[in-house]
Amino acid sequence: MAKSSFEYVKTFELDDTVLPNSWIVVRLDGKCFHKFADDHNFKKPNDIRALRLMNYSAYSVLREFNELLLAYGQSDEYSFIFKKDCNLYKRRAAKLLTIVNSKFSSSYVFYWRKFFGDEELKYPPTFDGRLILYPSQENLIDYLKWRQADVHINNLYNTTFWALVLKGNLTPSQAEKRLCGTLSADKNEILFKEFGENYNNEPEIFKRGTLLTRKCITDEESKKSVKIIADVHDDMLKNNFWQEFSGHLIKPKNLLAHKGSMTDMIKEQI
Amino acid sequence: MAKSSFEYVKTFELDDTVLPNSWIVVRLDGKCFHKFADDHNFKKPNDIRALRLMNYSAYSVLREFNELLLAYGQSDEYSFIFKKDCNLYKRRAAKLLTIVNSKFSSSYVFYWRKFFGDEELKYPPTFDGRLILYPSQENLIDYLKWRQADVHINNLYNTTFWALVLKGNLTPSQAEKRLCGTLSADKNEILFKEFGENYNNEPEIFKRGTLLTRKCITDEESKKSVKIIADVHDDMLKNNFWQEFSGHLIKPKNLLAHKGSMTDMIKEQI
Amino acid sequence: MAKSSFEYVKTFELDDTVLPNSWIVVRLDGKCFHKFADDHNFKKPNDIRALRLMNYSAYSVLREFNELLLAYGQSDEYSFIFKKDCNLYKRRAAKLLTIVNSKFSSSYVFYWRKFFGDEELKYPPTFDGRLILYPSQENLIDYLKWRQADVHINNLYNTTFWALVLKGNLTPSQAEKRLCGTLSADKNEILFKEFGENYNNEPEIFKRGTLLTRKCITDEESKKSVKIIADVHDDMLKNNFWQEFSGHLIKPKNLLAHKGSMTDMIKEQI
Amino acid sequence: MAKSSFEYVKTFELDDTVLPNSWIVVRLDGKCFHKFADDHNFKKPNDIRALRLMNYSAYSVLREFNELLLAYGQSDEYSFIFKKDCNLYKRRAAKLLTIVNSKFSSSYVFYWRKFFGDEELKYPPTFDGRLILYPSQENLIDYLKWRQADVHINNLYNTTFWALVLKGNLTPSQAEKRLCGTLSADKNEILFKEFGENYNNEPEIFKRGTLLTRKCITDEESKKSVKIIADVHDDMLKNNFWQEFSGHLIKPKNLLAHKGSMTDMIKEQI
């Protein structure tokens, strides 16, 4: 079997190692998730089951790969941040991109029932991914702020849009026209005056997305410190968030104590 | 909301478009599948359920992306070949790599029960992926020959190894020692003389892996030509295979008529 | 001397090996050569001294690197084609790009006087470079046709433009306006009717640029076959050129016999 | 002229933009400079004319491209550092690499006579180049320390080696054997005891290489501050060098005042 005569084709595989000493971000996006959401009766403007499944799938990825520092998700996208000095797979781009992408995708199907119960998954979903490097802490923080600013803008729009459609009986195109050119303040006012809704009272998970970070917590029974992955909805656009958190970006072993509520995800880990 | 002041981070996303006029190969490999196989009671040396699930997951990918010319799989790996002039996602490497990787991974979980029945999937699997370009038809054919030569070598080894362990009552390390330095002929002889097994009679799917290609078939009832994805186990190391098939590599619209058996996968499509 | 503690910075140097089995084209372009031409009194529309210096500098590069198959130049640009199976510097892009770029740049200054005589070189020129891969012979031929079609278009325009300016006493902007929207036939007619010039009689080097290829020639005295680098001005847009020449692209050792005139460059080599 | 039908080949030129917010280092190395040095009677172990020509060629590059922050050279190599936020040619790697490489190479020939006088340049030299990114100031400083530590090690070796050969009448291979396994202290001792040479008294340019940086100087006549490119031989391995200098790496507009001697290079600029 002339194996050796074909093996030269291996040399066509080129090295895709990425620059050392930079944060590696892998961002996944649901492909055709507008249709996927319709096909699976996602509630509008936000489906809490879908968000929790996204978070749990991301949690499944973080649990698997210790080199991942944190993850941040919103809507049908999730960003994973590898430690600056990550040397997993010698920093080969395709490897890092695909293990995150694959584990997330398989987890999404695996845990579907846990969050959607009897709502049947009709077909396997697809997530695309990209890999981006950030050389400085400032760039990385701005990346996370950028994604969270995006949630705010989209969620305020969607919340108002679907209030107009579902409660205001406008057609989607009428609602779109109504919102065209409006500012945040205008949308807040529409929600409040026309539907009696205070946008500030919307759940944090809708307004801010979800940040998964490695923290520690003291187990009340054993009094021992336990490492956990915490799901929080902190405001990353505020500077005091980063005053506390940024040390962890540089020295991932410095874990902050978790002070927030005991979420289902956290309870599972104790 | 100062969105714009963060949006500059988008410029860190670099273009990863690949060379035009070359075949793009995406190869997926199961991560830690030795353990995964043990955890899920895969039969040794080959588990037909696992191979069929791999094939069906690959079929799920081919069905979704028309720009895929063919796929070839063996053991826990699968190679997908995009058409030479594929312009999907403008040939951006990360996109092409992740949509194949994601759809395959989610399909593997989604269709698990179809092939494994009551054998429960214990956790979501991970597949890593890589992307390789082949500029000439000769290189691409040699790639496929390389992967198929690999099946032959590995499968003959594994078949003999597990015969020695399961039927010959050797320990794994004794079997390894026994096979050290043996040639193909030696292994064939061990199988035949000691276990009465003729390696040639092993199922084609074990010896050759599975090729998924787009073909056409005449529906017996309607007499119409139907486009299908066929799962075959042809010998790609033989030149006459390529005499018939290579035209399809260059002109993917030229579909060959399927002449082999009506597999479950094909029946499903008619 | 704690050398080792700094040496880690070497790992930031990433592999830039290019795809095997593809033609590597390095194209150099004069930087700010409009100004350079003015500063050195280049004749308009073509300065034969400048073209010969470009050709000789390219010849100096070809003579140095045997892995170079051919070179083609026009105006202030030159393209160098490495053999398809070139393995020089293991196909590392930066190495291949810079050795061609450097040798060409230093040769341009070194040989300036040979072609410009008393016209003094006022400052060292700069050439930028890029590297492009072509996976098929058809693509490579089309590349060369593209560059030669470019000469034709530009040279006919420039010849007519400078006739209008130098002989027709138009200002540059008047000449530009006059030529705006004209076709090739119109420019030929302007040259012929207004200036009595038949564009076809222009020197081949102006109309077609210069191709440097490795050929062989029989030395009249010794009757031996000698390998040379020939400078020709063949019409690469004609198919019969490629009927004769394309074998050399695939098998660079198959040298064609030089049939054209004995140029100064060739004479120097015998 | 069917130009358009060939122009598709332009799409094979792929984007090579490098990561923003990182220092871009271009390092040039003389190709076959051992032979080049012999061919041009370079003095051993250091030829001051050759070093000055290297420096002047680098100065010619810095003068041309304002986006270059500094350059550092030793022996037959020179490193050029672009500002962290450099946006020249949109940070396209090949462009940045080749303009530095080309200008340096053409300058080397252009200024040869200025430093070598009657010693004739026999052929045009070749420099290869590479491009490396450094994401943090610490990495960049370590890069410069690495190159300077390299000078020290090589120069001490070469000084001792050539003392043994030129003054000690050893053959090169005897000298090599003699130095095999020796430490710095051993070499210092050989120089001192056998040849009465104190290595510390060697010229700074030999021991430390040359750093070209943008500084300002007060013109004694006009009392105005003048921007200059200064050639210094500072000890970059000392931390107090960086205490003063590192601010300039981040904010290139903050120019330090030049305090050292008025070199020929500086005088030329006032």
Short mmCIF file of N, CA and C in Angstrom, two decimals, chain A residues 145-216:
data_model
loop_
_atom_site.label_atom_id
_atom_site.label_comp_id
_atom_site.label_asym_id
_atom_site.label_seq_id
_atom_site.Cartn_x
_atom_site.Cartn_y
_atom_site.Cartn_z
N LYS A 145 -17.46 45.79 25.79
CA LYS A 145 -18.39 46.93 25.84
C LYS A 145 -19.18 47.04 24.54
N TRP A 146 -18.48 46.83 23.45
CA TRP A 146 -19.12 46.93 22.13
C TRP A 146 -20.26 45.93 22.01
N ARG A 147 -19.99 44.68 22.43
CA ARG A 147 -21.04 43.66 22.34
C ARG A 147 -22.19 43.98 23.28
N GLN A 148 -21.85 44.53 24.49
CA GLN A 148 -22.95 44.82 25.42
C GLN A 148 -23.74 46.06 24.99
N ALA A 149 -23.06 47.04 24.41
CA ALA A 149 -23.79 48.20 23.90
C ALA A 149 -24.76 47.74 22.81
N ASP A 150 -24.34 46.75 22.07
CA ASP A 150 -25.16 46.18 21.00
C ASP A 150 -26.45 45.55 21.56
N VAL A 151 -26.33 44.84 22.66
CA VAL A 151 -27.53 44.25 23.28
C VAL A 151 -28.51 45.34 23.64
N HIS A 152 -27.99 46.38 24.31
CA HIS A 152 -28.87 47.45 24.77
C HIS A 152 -29.66 48.02 23.59
N ILE A 153 -28.95 48.39 22.55
CA ILE A 153 -29.58 49.01 21.39
C ILE A 153 -30.61 48.08 20.75
N ASN A 154 -30.21 46.84 20.54
CA ASN A 154 -31.11 45.89 19.89
C ASN A 154 -32.29 45.53 20.77
N ASN A 155 -32.03 45.37 22.06
CA ASN A 155 -33.12 44.91 22.93
C ASN A 155 -34.16 45.99 23.15
N LEU A 156 -33.70 47.23 23.29
CA LEU A 156 -34.67 48.32 23.44
C LEU A 156 -35.52 48.42 22.18
N TYR A 157 -34.86 48.30 21.04
CA TYR A 157 -35.60 48.34 19.77
C TYR A 157 -36.60 47.19 19.71
N ASN A 158 -36.11 45.99 19.96
CA ASN A 158 -36.99 44.81 19.82
C ASN A 158 -38.14 44.83 20.82
N THR A 159 -37.84 45.27 22.05
CA THR A 159 -38.89 45.32 23.06
C THR A 159 -40.00 46.27 22.62
N THR A 160 -39.61 47.42 22.09
CA THR A 160 -40.60 48.40 21.64
C THR A 160 -41.33 47.90 20.39
N PHE A 161 -40.55 47.35 19.48
CA PHE A 161 -41.13 46.83 18.24
C PHE A 161 -42.21 45.80 18.54
N TRP A 162 -41.89 44.82 19.39
CA TRP A 162 -42.85 43.75 19.66
C TRP A 162 -44.00 44.20 20.54
N ALA A 163 -43.79 45.25 21.35
CA ALA A 163 -44.92 45.82 22.10
C ALA A 163 -45.90 46.43 21.10
N LEU A 164 -45.37 47.15 20.13
CA LEU A 164 -46.22 47.77 19.11
C LEU A 164 -46.98 46.70 18.31
N VAL A 165 -46.31 45.60 18.02
CA VAL A 165 -46.94 44.55 17.19
C VAL A 165 -47.91 43.71 18.03
N LEU A 166 -47.39 43.23 19.17
CA LEU A 166 -48.20 42.26 19.93
C LEU A 166 -49.29 42.93 20.76
N LYS A 167 -48.98 44.11 21.30
CA LYS A 167 -49.98 44.79 22.14
C LYS A 167 -50.61 45.96 21.42
N GLY A 168 -49.88 46.58 20.53
CA GLY A 168 -50.40 47.76 19.84
C GLY A 168 -51.09 47.43 18.53
N ASN A 169 -51.08 46.16 18.19
CA ASN A 169 -51.74 45.70 16.96
C ASN A 169 -51.25 46.35 15.67
N LEU A 170 -50.00 46.80 15.67
CA LEU A 170 -49.44 47.29 14.41
C LEU A 170 -48.91 46.08 13.62
N THR A 171 -48.87 46.23 12.32
CA THR A 171 -48.19 45.19 11.52
C THR A 171 -46.68 45.42 11.71
N PRO A 172 -45.86 44.39 11.45
CA PRO A 172 -44.42 44.59 11.57
C PRO A 172 -43.92 45.80 10.77
N SER A 173 -44.44 46.00 9.56
CA SER A 173 -43.90 47.11 8.77
C SER A 173 -44.37 48.45 9.33
N GLN A 174 -45.59 48.47 9.90
CA GLN A 174 -46.04 49.71 10.56
C GLN A 174 -45.15 50.01 11.78
N ALA A 175 -44.84 48.96 12.54
CA ALA A 175 -44.01 49.15 13.73
C ALA A 175 -42.61 49.65 13.33
N GLU A 176 -42.10 49.07 12.24
CA GLU A 176 -40.78 49.48 11.76
C GLU A 176 -40.77 50.96 11.40
N LYS A 177 -41.83 51.35 10.67
CA LYS A 177 -41.94 52.75 10.25
C LYS A 177 -42.04 53.67 11.47
N ARG A 178 -42.85 53.26 12.42
CA ARG A 178 -43.05 54.05 13.63
C ARG A 178 -41.72 54.30 14.36
N LEU A 179 -40.84 53.30 14.35
CA LEU A 179 -39.59 53.40 15.12
C LEU A 179 -38.45 54.05 14.34
N CYS A 180 -38.69 54.20 13.04
CA CYS A 180 -37.62 54.74 12.20
C CYS A 180 -37.19 56.13 12.68
N GLY A 181 -35.94 56.27 12.99
CA GLY A 181 -35.42 57.57 13.39
C GLY A 181 -35.60 57.91 14.86
N THR A 182 -36.22 57.03 15.63
CA THR A 182 -36.43 57.33 17.05
C THR A 182 -35.14 57.12 17.85
N LEU A 183 -35.03 57.90 18.92
CA LEU A 183 -33.91 57.77 19.83
C LEU A 183 -34.30 56.85 20.99
N SER A 184 -33.34 56.51 21.83
CA SER A 184 -33.61 55.67 23.00
C SER A 184 -34.75 56.27 23.85
N ALA A 185 -34.65 57.57 24.08
CA ALA A 185 -35.66 58.23 24.92
C ALA A 185 -37.06 58.07 24.33
N ASP A 186 -37.16 58.16 23.01
CA ASP A 186 -38.46 58.00 22.35
C ASP A 186 -39.01 56.61 22.58
N LYS A 187 -38.13 55.61 22.47
CA LYS A 187 -38.61 54.24 22.63
C LYS A 187 -39.04 53.99 24.06
N ASN A 188 -38.26 54.51 25.01
CA ASN A 188 -38.65 54.39 26.42
C ASN A 188 -40.03 55.00 26.65
N GLU A 189 -40.25 56.13 26.00
CA GLU A 189 -41.53 56.82 26.19
C GLU A 189 -42.69 56.03 25.59
N ILE A 190 -42.48 55.50 24.40
CA ILE A 190 -43.53 54.67 23.77
C ILE A 190 -43.91 53.52 24.71
N LEU A 191 -42.89 52.84 25.20
CA LEU A 191 -43.14 51.69 26.08
C LEU A 191 -43.92 52.12 27.32
N PHE A 192 -43.53 53.26 27.89
CA PHE A 192 -44.13 53.70 29.15
C PHE A 192 -45.53 54.28 28.93
N LYS A 193 -45.66 55.20 28.00
CA LYS A 193 -46.94 55.88 27.80
C LYS A 193 -47.99 54.98 27.16
N GLU A 194 -47.57 54.19 26.17
CA GLU A 194 -48.56 53.43 25.42
C GLU A 194 -48.82 52.05 26.01
N PHE A 195 -47.81 51.50 26.69
CA PHE A 195 -47.98 50.12 27.18
C PHE A 195 -47.73 49.99 28.67
N GLY A 196 -47.48 51.12 29.32
CA GLY A 196 -47.28 51.08 30.77
C GLY A 196 -46.07 50.26 31.20
N GLU A 197 -45.11 50.12 30.28
CA GLU A 197 -43.93 49.32 30.61
C GLU A 197 -42.74 50.22 30.89
N ASN A 198 -42.07 49.96 31.99
CA ASN A 198 -40.83 50.68 32.29
C ASN A 198 -39.66 49.80 31.85
N TYR A 199 -38.95 50.26 30.81
CA TYR A 199 -37.89 49.42 30.24
C TYR A 199 -36.87 49.02 31.30
N ASN A 200 -36.65 49.92 32.27
CA ASN A 200 -35.69 49.61 33.33
C ASN A 200 -36.07 48.36 34.12
N ASN A 201 -37.35 48.04 34.13
CA ASN A 201 -37.79 46.87 34.88
C ASN A 201 -37.65 45.55 34.11
N GLU A 202 -37.25 45.66 32.86
CA GLU A 202 -37.03 44.43 32.07
C GLU A 202 -35.93 43.59 32.75
N PRO A 203 -35.99 42.29 32.60
CA PRO A 203 -34.96 41.44 33.21
C PRO A 203 -33.55 41.81 32.73
N GLU A 204 -32.61 41.75 33.66
CA GLU A 204 -31.22 42.09 33.33
C GLU A 204 -30.70 41.21 32.19
N ILE A 205 -31.07 39.97 32.19
CA ILE A 205 -30.56 39.06 31.15
C ILE A 205 -30.94 39.56 29.75
N PHE A 206 -32.11 40.21 29.66
CA PHE A 206 -32.53 40.76 28.36
C PHE A 206 -31.75 42.03 28.03
N LYS A 207 -31.55 42.85 29.04
CA LYS A 207 -30.96 44.18 28.80
C LYS A 207 -29.45 44.14 28.67
N ARG A 208 -28.84 43.16 29.29
CA ARG A 208 -27.36 43.19 29.36
C ARG A 208 -26.66 41.93 28.86
N GLY A 209 -27.41 40.94 28.48
CA GLY A 209 -26.76 39.69 28.09
C GLY A 209 -26.17 39.00 29.30
N THR A 210 -25.40 37.94 29.06
CA THR A 210 -24.88 37.14 30.17
C THR A 210 -23.37 36.99 30.07
N LEU A 211 -22.73 37.23 31.19
CA LEU A 211 -21.28 37.08 31.30
C LEU A 211 -21.02 35.83 32.13
N LEU A 212 -20.22 34.93 31.58
CA LEU A 212 -19.81 33.74 32.33
C LEU A 212 -18.36 33.91 32.75
N THR A 213 -18.12 33.92 34.05
CA THR A 213 -16.73 34.09 34.49
C THR A 213 -16.39 33.07 35.58
N ARG A 214 -15.11 32.83 35.71
CA ARG A 214 -14.63 31.92 36.75
C ARG A 214 -14.51 32.71 38.05
N LYS A 215 -15.20 32.27 39.07
CA LYS A 215 -15.17 32.94 40.37
C LYS A 215 -14.99 31.89 41.46
N CYS A 216 -14.97 32.37 42.71
CA CYS A 216 -15.01 31.40 43.79
C CYS A 216 -16.14 31.76 44.73
#
